[in-house]
Amino acid sequence: MSDPADEKPSAQPPVDPQTDSSEASAKELASDDSSAKDDTAATGEAQDEADEADEAPNSLEPPPEKESARGLLLWVGGILLILCVELFIYGHNGRIEVCVGLEGVTDFSLIGQPRSPENFRAYPQCVERMNLGMWSSSEEAAQSALDAACTRVTTRASGDAKQQCMRKDNKWQRQVIKENIPPWDPRLYRRLLFLD
């Protein structure tokens, strides 16, 4: 038989059962810590992905390219709106027509109808003036038209007839028609471009 002293010592020291259980529990704790770290790392990665998703543009907000296009459209729309308002102001009371005549002789309902030998005497004498521009001079244009209409109608009358026509004395009547010229009317553009 062999002597226990002759036996070669093993490479591993003898294991004490109490020491062995403490080492095993330490290894378990280390493995639990590493798995907790792995869980934390996985949770951190999920959090990073969620943060990236939050940073991504919201579906309700337009991308930057569309935002700049919308800004450009707003500017162009605003300029066109201002242009339309200016053209409306430019044509406000743009046409002024003053008609004069004697009460009982002149029929103002004939305005706009063609003259004929039957209605020649009853037809009122009318003068038209244009009042186009940013600053309205409708009162001056109406006064000028009234002066011209009274001059025409009283050419063969006595010297005081024109003054009576201007003051509406002695059965003289007048009708003033003021009309807005819309922005699409060619008369407005002809005046705006100095063609008239």
Tab-separated table of C-alpha atoms in Angstrom:
chain	number	residue	atom	x	y	z
A	1	MET	CA	0.000	0.000	0.000
A	2	SER	CA	1.078	3.324	-0.474
A	3	ASP	CA	2.000	5.773	2.087
A	4	PRO	CA	0.010	8.991	2.190
A	5	ALA	CA	3.206	10.952	2.461
A	6	ASP	CA	4.380	9.439	-0.779
A	7	GLU	CA	1.395	10.761	-2.590
A	8	LYS	CA	1.911	13.827	-4.621
A	9	PRO	CA	0.144	16.828	-3.455
A	10	SER	CA	-2.667	17.901	-5.756
A	11	ALA	CA	-2.538	21.155	-7.547
A	12	GLN	CA	-5.627	22.374	-5.779
A	13	PRO	CA	-5.579	22.945	-2.076
A	14	PRO	CA	-8.029	20.998	-0.044
A	15	VAL	CA	-11.424	22.639	0.006
A	16	ASP	CA	-12.969	23.599	3.255
A	17	PRO	CA	-16.770	23.262	2.980
A	18	GLN	CA	-17.361	26.584	4.736
A	19	THR	CA	-14.834	28.441	2.571
A	20	ASP	CA	-16.208	26.765	-0.517
A	21	SER	CA	-19.727	28.024	0.119
A	22	SER	CA	-18.520	31.609	0.740
A	23	GLU	CA	-16.570	31.598	-2.516
A	24	ALA	CA	-19.592	30.240	-4.367
A	25	SER	CA	-21.808	32.934	-2.922
A	26	ALA	CA	-19.232	35.595	-3.897
A	27	LYS	CA	-19.210	34.244	-7.463
A	28	GLU	CA	-23.012	34.322	-7.501
A	29	LEU	CA	-22.998	37.916	-6.273
A	30	ALA	CA	-20.472	38.872	-8.924
A	31	SER	CA	-22.567	37.214	-11.594
A	32	ASP	CA	-25.692	38.965	-10.219
A	33	ASP	CA	-23.857	42.320	-10.348
A	34	SER	CA	-22.753	41.707	-13.924
A	35	SER	CA	-26.282	40.706	-14.951
A	36	ALA	CA	-27.634	43.822	-13.193
A	37	LYS	CA	-25.087	45.865	-15.101
A	38	ASP	CA	-26.185	44.177	-18.320
A	39	ASP	CA	-29.827	44.977	-17.469
A	40	THR	CA	-28.866	48.576	-16.692
A	41	ALA	CA	-26.932	48.792	-19.951
A	42	ALA	CA	-29.885	47.354	-21.856
A	43	THR	CA	-32.230	49.765	-20.104
A	44	GLY	CA	-29.842	52.637	-20.884
A	45	GLU	CA	-29.762	51.640	-24.553
A	46	ALA	CA	-33.558	51.552	-24.613
A	47	GLN	CA	-33.628	54.985	-22.955
A	48	ASP	CA	-31.173	56.336	-25.570
A	49	GLU	CA	-33.379	54.985	-28.356
A	50	ALA	CA	-36.425	56.599	-26.736
A	51	ASP	CA	-34.540	59.925	-26.463
A	52	GLU	CA	-33.578	59.706	-30.133
A	53	ALA	CA	-37.231	59.041	-30.997
A	54	ASP	CA	-38.230	62.117	-28.971
A	55	GLU	CA	-35.653	64.201	-30.801
A	56	ALA	CA	-37.006	63.067	-34.173
A	57	PRO	CA	-39.335	65.660	-35.782
A	58	ASN	CA	-42.926	65.401	-34.690
A	59	SER	CA	-45.366	64.395	-37.406
A	60	LEU	CA	-47.374	67.588	-36.706
A	61	GLU	CA	-44.417	69.896	-37.306
A	62	PRO	CA	-43.370	70.387	-40.929
A	63	PRO	CA	-39.781	69.675	-41.899
A	64	PRO	CA	-37.500	72.719	-42.325
A	65	GLU	CA	-37.834	72.711	-46.141
A	66	LYS	CA	-41.617	72.928	-45.962
A	67	GLU	CA	-41.386	75.572	-43.267
A	68	SER	CA	-39.304	77.842	-45.510
A	69	ALA	CA	-41.688	77.238	-48.427
A	70	ARG	CA	-44.626	78.161	-46.205
A	71	GLY	CA	-42.832	81.342	-45.119
A	72	LEU	CA	-42.247	82.270	-48.761
A	73	LEU	CA	-45.907	81.665	-49.588
A	74	LEU	CA	-46.960	83.852	-46.670
A	75	TRP	CA	-44.725	86.687	-47.891
A	76	VAL	CA	-46.013	86.429	-51.463
A	77	GLY	CA	-49.627	86.248	-50.248
A	78	GLY	CA	-49.112	89.294	-48.046
A	79	ILE	CA	-47.609	91.317	-50.887
A	80	LEU	CA	-50.490	90.360	-53.201
A	81	LEU	CA	-53.012	91.329	-50.537
A	82	ILE	CA	-51.369	94.731	-50.070
A	83	LEU	CA	-51.322	95.218	-53.850
A	84	CYS	CA	-55.056	94.462	-54.106
A	85	VAL	CA	-55.827	96.890	-51.275
A	86	GLU	CA	-53.744	99.593	-52.982
A	87	LEU	CA	-55.491	99.008	-56.304
A	88	PHE	CA	-58.879	99.219	-54.568
A	89	ILE	CA	-57.871	102.518	-52.965
A	90	TYR	CA	-56.519	103.692	-56.319
A	91	GLY	CA	-59.904	103.067	-57.975
A	92	HIS	CA	-62.171	104.212	-55.113
A	93	ASN	CA	-64.659	106.752	-56.562
A	94	GLY	CA	-62.629	106.445	-59.743
A	95	ARG	CA	-65.390	107.525	-62.123
A	96	ILE	CA	-67.494	110.587	-61.389
A	97	GLU	CA	-70.369	111.565	-63.685
A	98	VAL	CA	-72.337	114.776	-63.132
A	99	CYS	CA	-75.596	115.277	-65.016
A	100	VAL	CA	-77.611	118.507	-65.000
A	101	GLY	CA	-81.006	119.527	-66.399
A	102	LEU	CA	-84.166	121.530	-65.802
A	103	GLU	CA	-86.967	120.197	-63.646
A	104	GLY	CA	-89.949	119.106	-65.733
A	105	VAL	CA	-87.863	119.002	-68.933
A	106	THR	CA	-85.008	116.626	-68.128
A	107	ASP	CA	-85.556	112.930	-67.430
A	108	PHE	CA	-82.630	111.499	-65.433
A	109	SER	CA	-83.874	107.937	-66.037
A	110	LEU	CA	-82.541	108.248	-69.606
A	111	ILE	CA	-78.937	108.185	-68.361
A	112	GLY	CA	-77.155	105.228	-69.934
A	113	GLN	CA	-79.584	104.927	-72.852
A	114	PRO	CA	-78.686	106.046	-76.366
A	115	ARG	CA	-79.862	109.478	-77.494
A	116	SER	CA	-82.591	109.616	-80.074
A	117	PRO	CA	-84.554	112.450	-81.750
A	118	GLU	CA	-87.516	111.666	-79.442
A	119	ASN	CA	-85.587	111.953	-76.174
A	120	PHE	CA	-83.094	114.609	-77.256
A	121	ARG	CA	-84.687	117.480	-75.276
A	122	ALA	CA	-85.280	115.359	-72.172
A	123	TYR	CA	-81.809	113.897	-72.116
A	124	PRO	CA	-79.649	115.392	-69.300
A	125	GLN	CA	-76.289	116.973	-70.053
A	126	CYS	CA	-73.608	114.721	-68.471
A	127	VAL	CA	-69.871	115.105	-68.003
A	128	GLU	CA	-67.566	112.359	-66.772
A	129	ARG	CA	-64.306	112.799	-64.875
A	130	MET	CA	-61.793	110.194	-63.728
A	131	ASN	CA	-60.564	110.269	-60.140
A	132	LEU	CA	-57.837	107.639	-60.056
A	133	GLY	CA	-55.004	107.810	-57.582
A	134	MET	CA	-53.908	107.065	-54.042
A	135	TRP	CA	-55.166	110.463	-52.864
A	136	SER	CA	-58.777	111.092	-53.747
A	137	SER	CA	-59.747	114.410	-55.289
A	138	SER	CA	-63.375	113.465	-55.876
A	139	GLU	CA	-64.765	116.801	-54.701
A	140	GLU	CA	-62.551	118.755	-57.120
A	141	ALA	CA	-63.359	116.318	-59.942
A	142	ALA	CA	-67.095	116.598	-59.231
A	143	GLN	CA	-66.876	120.412	-59.161
A	144	SER	CA	-64.971	120.434	-62.463
A	145	ALA	CA	-67.547	118.110	-64.048
A	146	LEU	CA	-70.408	120.272	-62.754
A	147	ASP	CA	-68.804	123.407	-64.220
A	148	ALA	CA	-68.324	121.712	-67.605
A	149	ALA	CA	-71.896	120.309	-67.657
A	150	CYS	CA	-73.453	123.650	-66.720
A	151	THR	CA	-71.330	125.412	-69.359
A	152	ARG	CA	-72.534	122.985	-72.055
A	153	VAL	CA	-76.207	123.122	-71.124
A	154	THR	CA	-76.352	126.924	-70.811
A	155	THR	CA	-74.357	127.796	-73.912
A	156	ARG	CA	-77.377	129.425	-75.610
A	157	ALA	CA	-79.035	130.666	-72.434
A	158	SER	CA	-78.758	134.046	-70.737
A	159	GLY	CA	-75.561	134.976	-68.891
A	160	ASP	CA	-76.867	134.147	-65.404
A	161	ALA	CA	-78.113	130.633	-66.330
A	162	LYS	CA	-74.730	129.008	-65.697
A	163	GLN	CA	-74.568	130.422	-62.154
A	164	GLN	CA	-78.130	129.236	-61.502
A	165	CYS	CA	-77.204	125.773	-62.768
A	166	MET	CA	-74.140	125.697	-60.486
A	167	ARG	CA	-76.228	126.745	-57.453
A	168	LYS	CA	-79.291	124.593	-58.364
A	169	ASP	CA	-81.515	127.707	-58.536
A	170	ASN	CA	-84.569	128.209	-60.818
A	171	LYS	CA	-85.549	124.559	-61.243
A	172	TRP	CA	-82.060	123.356	-62.080
A	173	GLN	CA	-81.331	119.783	-60.990
A	174	ARG	CA	-78.235	117.676	-60.898
A	175	GLN	CA	-77.304	114.072	-60.312
A	176	VAL	CA	-73.823	112.990	-59.260
A	177	ILE	CA	-72.838	109.363	-59.881
A	178	LYS	CA	-69.654	108.071	-58.232
A	179	GLU	CA	-68.445	104.644	-59.237
A	180	ASN	CA	-65.578	102.524	-57.948
A	181	ILE	CA	-63.284	101.119	-60.578
A	182	PRO	CA	-62.318	97.534	-59.680
A	183	PRO	CA	-58.680	96.388	-59.910
A	184	TRP	CA	-59.357	94.309	-63.064
A	185	ASP	CA	-60.864	97.217	-65.038
A	186	PRO	CA	-58.679	98.225	-68.040
A	187	ARG	CA	-59.320	101.943	-67.384
A	188	LEU	CA	-57.431	101.621	-64.116
A	189	TYR	CA	-54.406	100.019	-65.791
A	190	ARG	CA	-54.396	102.492	-68.658
A	191	ARG	CA	-54.215	105.327	-66.140
A	192	LEU	CA	-51.762	103.469	-63.882
A	193	LEU	CA	-49.388	102.878	-66.820
A	194	PHE	CA	-49.833	106.458	-68.175
A	195	LEU	CA	-51.443	105.252	-71.423
A	196	ASP	CA	-54.302	107.782	-71.175
